[in-house]
JSON list of C-alpha atoms in Angstrom, two decimals:
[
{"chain": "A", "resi": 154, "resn": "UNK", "atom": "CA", "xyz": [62.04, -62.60, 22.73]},
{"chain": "A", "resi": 155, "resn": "UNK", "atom": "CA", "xyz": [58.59, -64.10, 22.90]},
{"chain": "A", "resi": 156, "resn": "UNK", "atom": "CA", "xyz": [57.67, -67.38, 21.21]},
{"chain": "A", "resi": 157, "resn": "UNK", "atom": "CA", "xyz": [54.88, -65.49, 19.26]},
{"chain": "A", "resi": 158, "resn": "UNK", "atom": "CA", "xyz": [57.13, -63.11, 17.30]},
{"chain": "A", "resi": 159, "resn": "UNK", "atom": "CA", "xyz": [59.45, -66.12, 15.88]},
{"chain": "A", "resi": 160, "resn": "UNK", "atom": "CA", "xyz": [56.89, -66.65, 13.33]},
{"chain": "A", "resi": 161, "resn": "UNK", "atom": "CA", "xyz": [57.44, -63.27, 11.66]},
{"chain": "A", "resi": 162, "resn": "UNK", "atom": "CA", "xyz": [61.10, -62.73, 12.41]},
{"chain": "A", "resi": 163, "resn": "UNK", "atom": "CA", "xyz": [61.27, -66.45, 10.93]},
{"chain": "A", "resi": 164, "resn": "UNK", "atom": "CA", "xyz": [59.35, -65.15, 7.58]},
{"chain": "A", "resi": 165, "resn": "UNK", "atom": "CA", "xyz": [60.95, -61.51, 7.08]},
{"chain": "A", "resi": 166, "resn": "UNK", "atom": "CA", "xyz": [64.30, -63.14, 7.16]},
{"chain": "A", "resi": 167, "resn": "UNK", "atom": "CA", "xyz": [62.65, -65.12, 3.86]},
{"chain": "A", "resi": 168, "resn": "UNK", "atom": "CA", "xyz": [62.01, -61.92, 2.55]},
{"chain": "A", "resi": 169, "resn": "UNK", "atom": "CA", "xyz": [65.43, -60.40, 2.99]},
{"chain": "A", "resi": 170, "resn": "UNK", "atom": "CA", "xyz": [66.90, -63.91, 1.76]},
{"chain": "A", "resi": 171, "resn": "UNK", "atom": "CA", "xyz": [64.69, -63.40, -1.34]},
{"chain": "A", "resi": 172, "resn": "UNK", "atom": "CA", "xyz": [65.73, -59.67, -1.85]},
{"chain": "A", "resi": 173, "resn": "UNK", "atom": "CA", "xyz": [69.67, -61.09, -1.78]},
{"chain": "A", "resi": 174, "resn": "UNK", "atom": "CA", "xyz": [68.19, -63.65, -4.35]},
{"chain": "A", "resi": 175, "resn": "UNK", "atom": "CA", "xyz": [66.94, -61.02, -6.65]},
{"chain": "A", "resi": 176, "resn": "UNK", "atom": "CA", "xyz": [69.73, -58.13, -5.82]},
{"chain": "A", "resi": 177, "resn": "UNK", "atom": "CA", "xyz": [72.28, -61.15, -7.39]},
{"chain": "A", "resi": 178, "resn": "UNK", "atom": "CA", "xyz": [70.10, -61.60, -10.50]},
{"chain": "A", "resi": 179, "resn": "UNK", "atom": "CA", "xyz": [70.92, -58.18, -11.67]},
{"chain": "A", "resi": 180, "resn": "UNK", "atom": "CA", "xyz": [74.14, -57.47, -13.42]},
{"chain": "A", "resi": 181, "resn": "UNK", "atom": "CA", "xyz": [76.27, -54.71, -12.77]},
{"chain": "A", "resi": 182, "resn": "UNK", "atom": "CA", "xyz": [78.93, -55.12, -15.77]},
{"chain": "A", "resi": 183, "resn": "UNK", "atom": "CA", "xyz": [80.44, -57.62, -14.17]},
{"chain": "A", "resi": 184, "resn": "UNK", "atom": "CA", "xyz": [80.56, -61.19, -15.34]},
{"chain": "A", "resi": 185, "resn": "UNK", "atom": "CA", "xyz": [78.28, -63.04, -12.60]},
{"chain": "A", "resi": 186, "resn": "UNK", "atom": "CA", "xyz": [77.40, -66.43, -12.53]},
{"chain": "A", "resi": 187, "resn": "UNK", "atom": "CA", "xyz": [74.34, -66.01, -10.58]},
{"chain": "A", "resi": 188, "resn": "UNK", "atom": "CA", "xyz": [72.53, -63.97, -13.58]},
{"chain": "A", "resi": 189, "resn": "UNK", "atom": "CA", "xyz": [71.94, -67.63, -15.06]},
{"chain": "A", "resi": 190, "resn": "UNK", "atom": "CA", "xyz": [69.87, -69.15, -11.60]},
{"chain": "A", "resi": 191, "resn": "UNK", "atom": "CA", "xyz": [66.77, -68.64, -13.07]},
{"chain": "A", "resi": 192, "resn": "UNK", "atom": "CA", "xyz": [67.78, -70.22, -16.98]},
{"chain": "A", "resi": 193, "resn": "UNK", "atom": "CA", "xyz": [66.27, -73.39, -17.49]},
{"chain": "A", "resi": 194, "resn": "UNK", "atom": "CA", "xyz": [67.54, -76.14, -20.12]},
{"chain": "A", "resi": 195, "resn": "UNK", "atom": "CA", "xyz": [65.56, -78.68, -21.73]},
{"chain": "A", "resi": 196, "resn": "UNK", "atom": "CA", "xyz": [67.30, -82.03, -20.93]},
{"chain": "A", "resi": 197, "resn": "UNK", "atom": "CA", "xyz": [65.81, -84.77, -22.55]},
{"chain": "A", "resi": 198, "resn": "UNK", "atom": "CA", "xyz": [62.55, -83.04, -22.52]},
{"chain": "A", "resi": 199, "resn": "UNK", "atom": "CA", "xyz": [62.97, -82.14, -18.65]},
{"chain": "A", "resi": 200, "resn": "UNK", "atom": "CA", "xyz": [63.52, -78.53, -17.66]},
{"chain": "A", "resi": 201, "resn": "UNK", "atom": "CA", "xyz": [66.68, -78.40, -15.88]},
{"chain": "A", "resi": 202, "resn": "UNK", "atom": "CA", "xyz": [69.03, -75.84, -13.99]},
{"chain": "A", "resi": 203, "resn": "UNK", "atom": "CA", "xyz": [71.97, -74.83, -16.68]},
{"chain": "A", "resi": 204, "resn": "UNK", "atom": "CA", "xyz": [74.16, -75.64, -13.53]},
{"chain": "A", "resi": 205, "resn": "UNK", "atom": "CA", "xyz": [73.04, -79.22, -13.32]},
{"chain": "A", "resi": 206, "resn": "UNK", "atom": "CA", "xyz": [73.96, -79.71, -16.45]},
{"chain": "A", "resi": 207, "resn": "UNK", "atom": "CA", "xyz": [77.03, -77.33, -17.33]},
{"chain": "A", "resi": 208, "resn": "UNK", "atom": "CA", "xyz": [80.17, -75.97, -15.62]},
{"chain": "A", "resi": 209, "resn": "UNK", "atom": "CA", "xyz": [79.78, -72.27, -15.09]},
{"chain": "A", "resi": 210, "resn": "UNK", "atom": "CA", "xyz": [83.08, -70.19, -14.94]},
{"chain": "A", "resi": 211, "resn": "UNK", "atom": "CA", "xyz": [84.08, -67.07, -15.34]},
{"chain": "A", "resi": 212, "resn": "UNK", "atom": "CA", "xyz": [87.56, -67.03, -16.76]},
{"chain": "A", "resi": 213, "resn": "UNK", "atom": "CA", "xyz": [87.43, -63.02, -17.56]},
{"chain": "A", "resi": 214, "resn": "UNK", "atom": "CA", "xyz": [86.11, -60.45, -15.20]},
{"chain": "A", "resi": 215, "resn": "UNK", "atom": "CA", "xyz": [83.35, -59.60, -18.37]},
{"chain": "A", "resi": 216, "resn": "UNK", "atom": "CA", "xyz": [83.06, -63.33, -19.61]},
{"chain": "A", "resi": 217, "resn": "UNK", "atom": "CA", "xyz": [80.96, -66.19, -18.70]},
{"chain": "A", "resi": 218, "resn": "UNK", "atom": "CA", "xyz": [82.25, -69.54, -19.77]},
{"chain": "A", "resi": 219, "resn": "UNK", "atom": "CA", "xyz": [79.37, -72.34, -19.71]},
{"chain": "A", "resi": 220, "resn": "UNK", "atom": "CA", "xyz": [80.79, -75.74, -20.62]},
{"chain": "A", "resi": 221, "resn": "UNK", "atom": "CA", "xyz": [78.19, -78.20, -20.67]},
{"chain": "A", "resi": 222, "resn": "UNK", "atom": "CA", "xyz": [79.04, -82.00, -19.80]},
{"chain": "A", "resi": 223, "resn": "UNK", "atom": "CA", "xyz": [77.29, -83.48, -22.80]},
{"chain": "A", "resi": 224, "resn": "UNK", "atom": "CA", "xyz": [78.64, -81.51, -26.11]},
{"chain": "A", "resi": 225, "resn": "UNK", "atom": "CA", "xyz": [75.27, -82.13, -27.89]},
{"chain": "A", "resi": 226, "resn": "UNK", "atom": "CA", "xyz": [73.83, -79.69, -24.63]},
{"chain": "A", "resi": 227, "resn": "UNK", "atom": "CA", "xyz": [75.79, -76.35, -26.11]},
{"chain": "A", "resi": 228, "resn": "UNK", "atom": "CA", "xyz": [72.76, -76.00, -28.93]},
{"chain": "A", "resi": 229, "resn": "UNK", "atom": "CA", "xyz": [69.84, -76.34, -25.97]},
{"chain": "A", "resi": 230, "resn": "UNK", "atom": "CA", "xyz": [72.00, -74.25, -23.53]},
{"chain": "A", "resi": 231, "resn": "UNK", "atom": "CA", "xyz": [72.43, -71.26, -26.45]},
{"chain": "A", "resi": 232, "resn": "UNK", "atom": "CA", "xyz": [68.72, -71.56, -27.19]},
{"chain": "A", "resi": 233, "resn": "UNK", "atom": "CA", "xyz": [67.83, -71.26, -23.25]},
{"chain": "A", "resi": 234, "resn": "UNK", "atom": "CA", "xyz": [70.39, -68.50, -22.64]},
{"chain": "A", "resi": 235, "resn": "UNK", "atom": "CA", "xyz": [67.77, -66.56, -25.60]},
{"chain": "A", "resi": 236, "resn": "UNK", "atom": "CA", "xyz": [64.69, -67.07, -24.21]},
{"chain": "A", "resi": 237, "resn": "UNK", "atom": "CA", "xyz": [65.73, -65.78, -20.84]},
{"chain": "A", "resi": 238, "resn": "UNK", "atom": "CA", "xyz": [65.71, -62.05, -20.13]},
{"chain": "A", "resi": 239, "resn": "UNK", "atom": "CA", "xyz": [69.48, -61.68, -19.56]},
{"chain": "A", "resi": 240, "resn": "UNK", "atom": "CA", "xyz": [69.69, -59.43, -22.54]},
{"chain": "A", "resi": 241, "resn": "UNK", "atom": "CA", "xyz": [73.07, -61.08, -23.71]},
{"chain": "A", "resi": 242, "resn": "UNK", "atom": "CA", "xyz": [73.50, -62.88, -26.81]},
{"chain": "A", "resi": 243, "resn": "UNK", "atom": "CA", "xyz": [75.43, -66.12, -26.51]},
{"chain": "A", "resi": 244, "resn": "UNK", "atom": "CA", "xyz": [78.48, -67.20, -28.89]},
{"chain": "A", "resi": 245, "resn": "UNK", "atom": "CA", "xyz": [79.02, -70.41, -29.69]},
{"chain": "A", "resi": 246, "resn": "UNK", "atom": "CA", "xyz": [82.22, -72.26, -30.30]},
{"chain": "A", "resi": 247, "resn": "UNK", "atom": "CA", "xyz": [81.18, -75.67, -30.56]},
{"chain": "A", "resi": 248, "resn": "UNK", "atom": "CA", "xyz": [82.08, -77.14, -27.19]},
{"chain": "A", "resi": 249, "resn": "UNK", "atom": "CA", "xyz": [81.06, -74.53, -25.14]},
{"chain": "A", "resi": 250, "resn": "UNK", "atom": "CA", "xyz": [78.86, -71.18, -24.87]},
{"chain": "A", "resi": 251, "resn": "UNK", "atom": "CA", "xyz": [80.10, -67.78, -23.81]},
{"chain": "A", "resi": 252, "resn": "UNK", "atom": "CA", "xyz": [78.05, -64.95, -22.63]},
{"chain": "A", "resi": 253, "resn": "UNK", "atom": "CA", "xyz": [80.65, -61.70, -22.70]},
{"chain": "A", "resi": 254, "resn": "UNK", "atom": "CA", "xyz": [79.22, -58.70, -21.09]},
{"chain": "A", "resi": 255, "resn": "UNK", "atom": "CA", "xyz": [79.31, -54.98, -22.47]},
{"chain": "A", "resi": 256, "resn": "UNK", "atom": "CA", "xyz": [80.65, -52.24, -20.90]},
{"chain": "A", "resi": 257, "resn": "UNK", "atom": "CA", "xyz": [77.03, -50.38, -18.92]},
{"chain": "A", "resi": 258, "resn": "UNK", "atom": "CA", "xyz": [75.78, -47.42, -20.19]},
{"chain": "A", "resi": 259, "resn": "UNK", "atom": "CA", "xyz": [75.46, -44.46, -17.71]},
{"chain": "A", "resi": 260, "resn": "UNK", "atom": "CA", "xyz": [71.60, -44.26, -18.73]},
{"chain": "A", "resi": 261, "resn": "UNK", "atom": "CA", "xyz": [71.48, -48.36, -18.04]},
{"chain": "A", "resi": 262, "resn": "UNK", "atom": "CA", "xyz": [73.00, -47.99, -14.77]},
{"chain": "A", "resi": 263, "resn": "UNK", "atom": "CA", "xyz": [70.58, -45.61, -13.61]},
{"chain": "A", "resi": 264, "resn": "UNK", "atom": "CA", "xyz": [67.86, -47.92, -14.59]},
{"chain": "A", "resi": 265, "resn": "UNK", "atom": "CA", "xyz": [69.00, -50.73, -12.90]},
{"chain": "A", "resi": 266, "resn": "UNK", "atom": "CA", "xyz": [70.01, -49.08, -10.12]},
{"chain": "A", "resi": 267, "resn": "UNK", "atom": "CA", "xyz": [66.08, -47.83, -10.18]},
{"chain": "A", "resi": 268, "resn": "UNK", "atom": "CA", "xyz": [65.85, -51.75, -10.14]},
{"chain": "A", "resi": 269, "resn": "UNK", "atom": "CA", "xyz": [67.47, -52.41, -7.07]},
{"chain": "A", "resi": 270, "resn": "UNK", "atom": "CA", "xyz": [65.67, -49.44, -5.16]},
{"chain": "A", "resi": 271, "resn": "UNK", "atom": "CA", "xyz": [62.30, -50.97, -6.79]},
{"chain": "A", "resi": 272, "resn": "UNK", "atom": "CA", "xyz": [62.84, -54.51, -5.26]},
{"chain": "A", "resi": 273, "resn": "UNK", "atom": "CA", "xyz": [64.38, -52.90, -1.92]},
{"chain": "A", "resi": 274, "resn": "UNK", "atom": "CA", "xyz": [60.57, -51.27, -1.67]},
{"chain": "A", "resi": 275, "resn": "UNK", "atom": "CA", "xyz": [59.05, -54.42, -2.54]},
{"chain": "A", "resi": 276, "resn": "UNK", "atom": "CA", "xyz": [60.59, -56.10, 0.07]},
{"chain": "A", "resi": 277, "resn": "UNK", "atom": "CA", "xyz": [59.87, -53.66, 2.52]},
{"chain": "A", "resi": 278, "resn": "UNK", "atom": "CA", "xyz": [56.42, -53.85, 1.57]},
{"chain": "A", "resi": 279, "resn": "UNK", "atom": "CA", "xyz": [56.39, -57.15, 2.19]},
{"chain": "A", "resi": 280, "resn": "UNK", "atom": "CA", "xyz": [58.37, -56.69, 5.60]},
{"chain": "A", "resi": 281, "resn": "UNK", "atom": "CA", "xyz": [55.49, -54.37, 6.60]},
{"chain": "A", "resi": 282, "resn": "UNK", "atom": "CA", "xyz": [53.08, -57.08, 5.65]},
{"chain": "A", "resi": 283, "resn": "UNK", "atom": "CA", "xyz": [54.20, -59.33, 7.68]},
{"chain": "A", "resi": 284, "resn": "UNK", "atom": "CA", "xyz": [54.47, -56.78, 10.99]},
{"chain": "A", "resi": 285, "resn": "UNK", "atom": "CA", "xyz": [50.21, -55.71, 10.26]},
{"chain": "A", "resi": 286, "resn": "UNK", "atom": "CA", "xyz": [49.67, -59.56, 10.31]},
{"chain": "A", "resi": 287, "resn": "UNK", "atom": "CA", "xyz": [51.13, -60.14, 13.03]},
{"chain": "A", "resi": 288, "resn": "UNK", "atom": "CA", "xyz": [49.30, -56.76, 14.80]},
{"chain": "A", "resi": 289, "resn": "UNK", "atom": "CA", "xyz": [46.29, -58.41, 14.03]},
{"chain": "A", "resi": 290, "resn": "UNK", "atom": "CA", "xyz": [47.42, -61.71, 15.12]},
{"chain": "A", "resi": 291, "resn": "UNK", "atom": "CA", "xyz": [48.53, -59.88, 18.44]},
{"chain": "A", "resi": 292, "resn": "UNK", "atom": "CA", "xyz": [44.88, -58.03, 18.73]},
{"chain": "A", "resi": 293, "resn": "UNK", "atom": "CA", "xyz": [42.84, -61.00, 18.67]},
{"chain": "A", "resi": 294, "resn": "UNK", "atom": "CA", "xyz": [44.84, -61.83, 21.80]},
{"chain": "A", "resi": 295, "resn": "UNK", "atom": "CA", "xyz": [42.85, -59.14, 23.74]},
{"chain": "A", "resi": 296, "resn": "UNK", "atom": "CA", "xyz": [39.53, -61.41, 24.74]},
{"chain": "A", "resi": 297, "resn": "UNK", "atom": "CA", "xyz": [42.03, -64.11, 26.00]},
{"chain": "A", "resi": 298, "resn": "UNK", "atom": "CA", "xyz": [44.11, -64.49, 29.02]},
{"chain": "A", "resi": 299, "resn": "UNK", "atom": "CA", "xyz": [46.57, -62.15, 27.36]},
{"chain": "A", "resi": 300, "resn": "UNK", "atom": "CA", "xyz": [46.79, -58.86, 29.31]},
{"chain": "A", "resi": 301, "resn": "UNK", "atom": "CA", "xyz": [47.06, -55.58, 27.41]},
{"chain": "A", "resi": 302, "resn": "UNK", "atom": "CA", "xyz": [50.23, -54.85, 28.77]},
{"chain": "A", "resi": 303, "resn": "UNK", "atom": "CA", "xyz": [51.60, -58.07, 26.86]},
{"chain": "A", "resi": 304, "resn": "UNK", "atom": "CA", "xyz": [50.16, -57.28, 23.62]},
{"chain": "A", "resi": 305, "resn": "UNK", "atom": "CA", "xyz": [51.21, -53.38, 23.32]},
{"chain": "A", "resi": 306, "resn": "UNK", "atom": "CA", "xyz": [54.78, -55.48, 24.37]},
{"chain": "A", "resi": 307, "resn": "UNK", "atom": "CA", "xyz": [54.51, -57.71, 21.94]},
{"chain": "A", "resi": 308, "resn": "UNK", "atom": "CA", "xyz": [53.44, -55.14, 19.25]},
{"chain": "A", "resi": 309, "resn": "UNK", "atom": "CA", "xyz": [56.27, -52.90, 20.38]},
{"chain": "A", "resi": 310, "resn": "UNK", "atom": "CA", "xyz": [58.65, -56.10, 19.94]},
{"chain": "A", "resi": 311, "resn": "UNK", "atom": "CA", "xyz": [57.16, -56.60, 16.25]},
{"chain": "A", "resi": 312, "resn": "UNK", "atom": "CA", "xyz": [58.20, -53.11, 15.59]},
{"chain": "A", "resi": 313, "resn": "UNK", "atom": "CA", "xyz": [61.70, -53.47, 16.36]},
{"chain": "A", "resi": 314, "resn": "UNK", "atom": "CA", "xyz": [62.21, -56.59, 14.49]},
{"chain": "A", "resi": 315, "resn": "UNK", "atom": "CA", "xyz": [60.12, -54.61, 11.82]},
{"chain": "A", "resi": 316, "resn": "UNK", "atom": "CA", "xyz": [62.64, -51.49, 11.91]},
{"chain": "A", "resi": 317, "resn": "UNK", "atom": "CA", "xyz": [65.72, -53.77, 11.64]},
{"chain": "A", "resi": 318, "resn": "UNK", "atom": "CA", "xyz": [64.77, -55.71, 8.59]},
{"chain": "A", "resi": 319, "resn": "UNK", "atom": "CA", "xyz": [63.83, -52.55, 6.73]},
{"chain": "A", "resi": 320, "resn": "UNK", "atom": "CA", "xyz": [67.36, -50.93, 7.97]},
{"chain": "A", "resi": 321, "resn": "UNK", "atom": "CA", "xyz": [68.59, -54.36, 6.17]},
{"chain": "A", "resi": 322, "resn": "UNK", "atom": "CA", "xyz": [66.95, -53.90, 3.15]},
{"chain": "A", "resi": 323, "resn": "UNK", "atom": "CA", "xyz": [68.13, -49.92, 3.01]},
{"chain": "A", "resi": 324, "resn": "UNK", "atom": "CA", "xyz": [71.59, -51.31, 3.22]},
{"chain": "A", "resi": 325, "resn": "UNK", "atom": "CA", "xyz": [71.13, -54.38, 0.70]},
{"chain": "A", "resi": 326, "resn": "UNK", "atom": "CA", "xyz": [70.09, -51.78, -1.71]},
{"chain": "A", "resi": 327, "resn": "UNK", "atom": "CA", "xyz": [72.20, -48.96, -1.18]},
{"chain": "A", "resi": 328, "resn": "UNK", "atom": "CA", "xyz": [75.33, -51.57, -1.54]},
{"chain": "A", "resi": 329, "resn": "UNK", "atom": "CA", "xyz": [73.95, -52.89, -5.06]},
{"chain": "A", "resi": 330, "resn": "UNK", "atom": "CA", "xyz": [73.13, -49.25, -6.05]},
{"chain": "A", "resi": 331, "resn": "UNK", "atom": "CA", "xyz": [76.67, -48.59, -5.55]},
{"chain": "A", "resi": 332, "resn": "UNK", "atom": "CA", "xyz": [77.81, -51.60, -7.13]},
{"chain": "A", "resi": 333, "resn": "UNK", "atom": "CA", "xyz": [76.04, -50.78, -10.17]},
{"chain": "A", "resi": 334, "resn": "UNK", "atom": "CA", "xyz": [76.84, -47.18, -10.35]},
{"chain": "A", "resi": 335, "resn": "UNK", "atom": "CA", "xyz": [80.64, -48.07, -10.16]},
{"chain": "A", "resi": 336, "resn": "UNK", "atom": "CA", "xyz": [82.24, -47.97, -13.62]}
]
């Protein structure tokens, strides 16, 4: 593969990385840890990951345990847990939070599953992006000492790299569309 294309390859990997990222944000009925990534704590006025300063564990397949290090921490954690849009509300037992996790509606699984095929098109979007860029890139070529030959190669190369990411994201999202539909 040519130098030139490890640019792109190089950044729609980040955006299938980043489509994984967001595909494990969304809960399917499942207890998953990775639903609190994005929650925040205030630490002695710092905002800080809730895994930097809690133990995360899931000791039921529809329970969260969060067991923070400092007991003073399970107020702030509770209060962060609320702000964020997880949509579960937090119980409290004095030493440590727990987030337990309904049974999904058939109606909610639809809409997250509309989720998932959402971000999947955002992501190929952005995939697509990246391929015009580097077609333009590739065009600007033409007044150098670049034949034509190369470029239409090159173009041709982008394409195939293009196809396989979006034949990633199709299967990232049709996996977490069947996660989610699974009762």
């Amino acid at each position: 593969m040519d130098e030139r294309l490890n640019e792109y390859e190089t950044k729609m990997k980040k955006t299938i990385a980043n489509l994984d990222g967001e595909l494990s944000s969304i809960r399917a009925g499942r207890a998953n840890p990775n639903v609190l990534n994005k929650v925040t704590v205030d630490y002695y006025g710092t905002p800080t990951p809730l895994q930097q300063v809690a133990n995360i564990s899931v000791p039921d397949p529809r329970v969260i345990q969060i067991q923070p290090w400092e007991k003073k921490m399970v107020k702030e954690i509770e209060r962060a847990i609320n702000t964020s849009d997880i949509g579960i509300n937090p119980t409290n037992d004095g030493t440590s939070v727990r987030l337990v996790f309904p049974e999904l509606t058939e109606e909610r699984r639809k809409e997250l599953a509309k989720d998932v095929k959402k971000k999947g098109e955002e992501a190929k979007v952005a995939i697509r992006n990246i391929r015009r860029e580097g077609n333009e890139a590739f065009k600007k070529l033409k007044g150098t000492d670049v034949s034509e030959d190369t470029i239409h190669d090159l173009e041709g190369e982008l394409q195939d790299l293009t196809d396989k990411y979006v034949k990633e994201v199709d299967e990232a999202v049709e996996a977490k569309s069947e996660d989610v539909m699974t009762v």
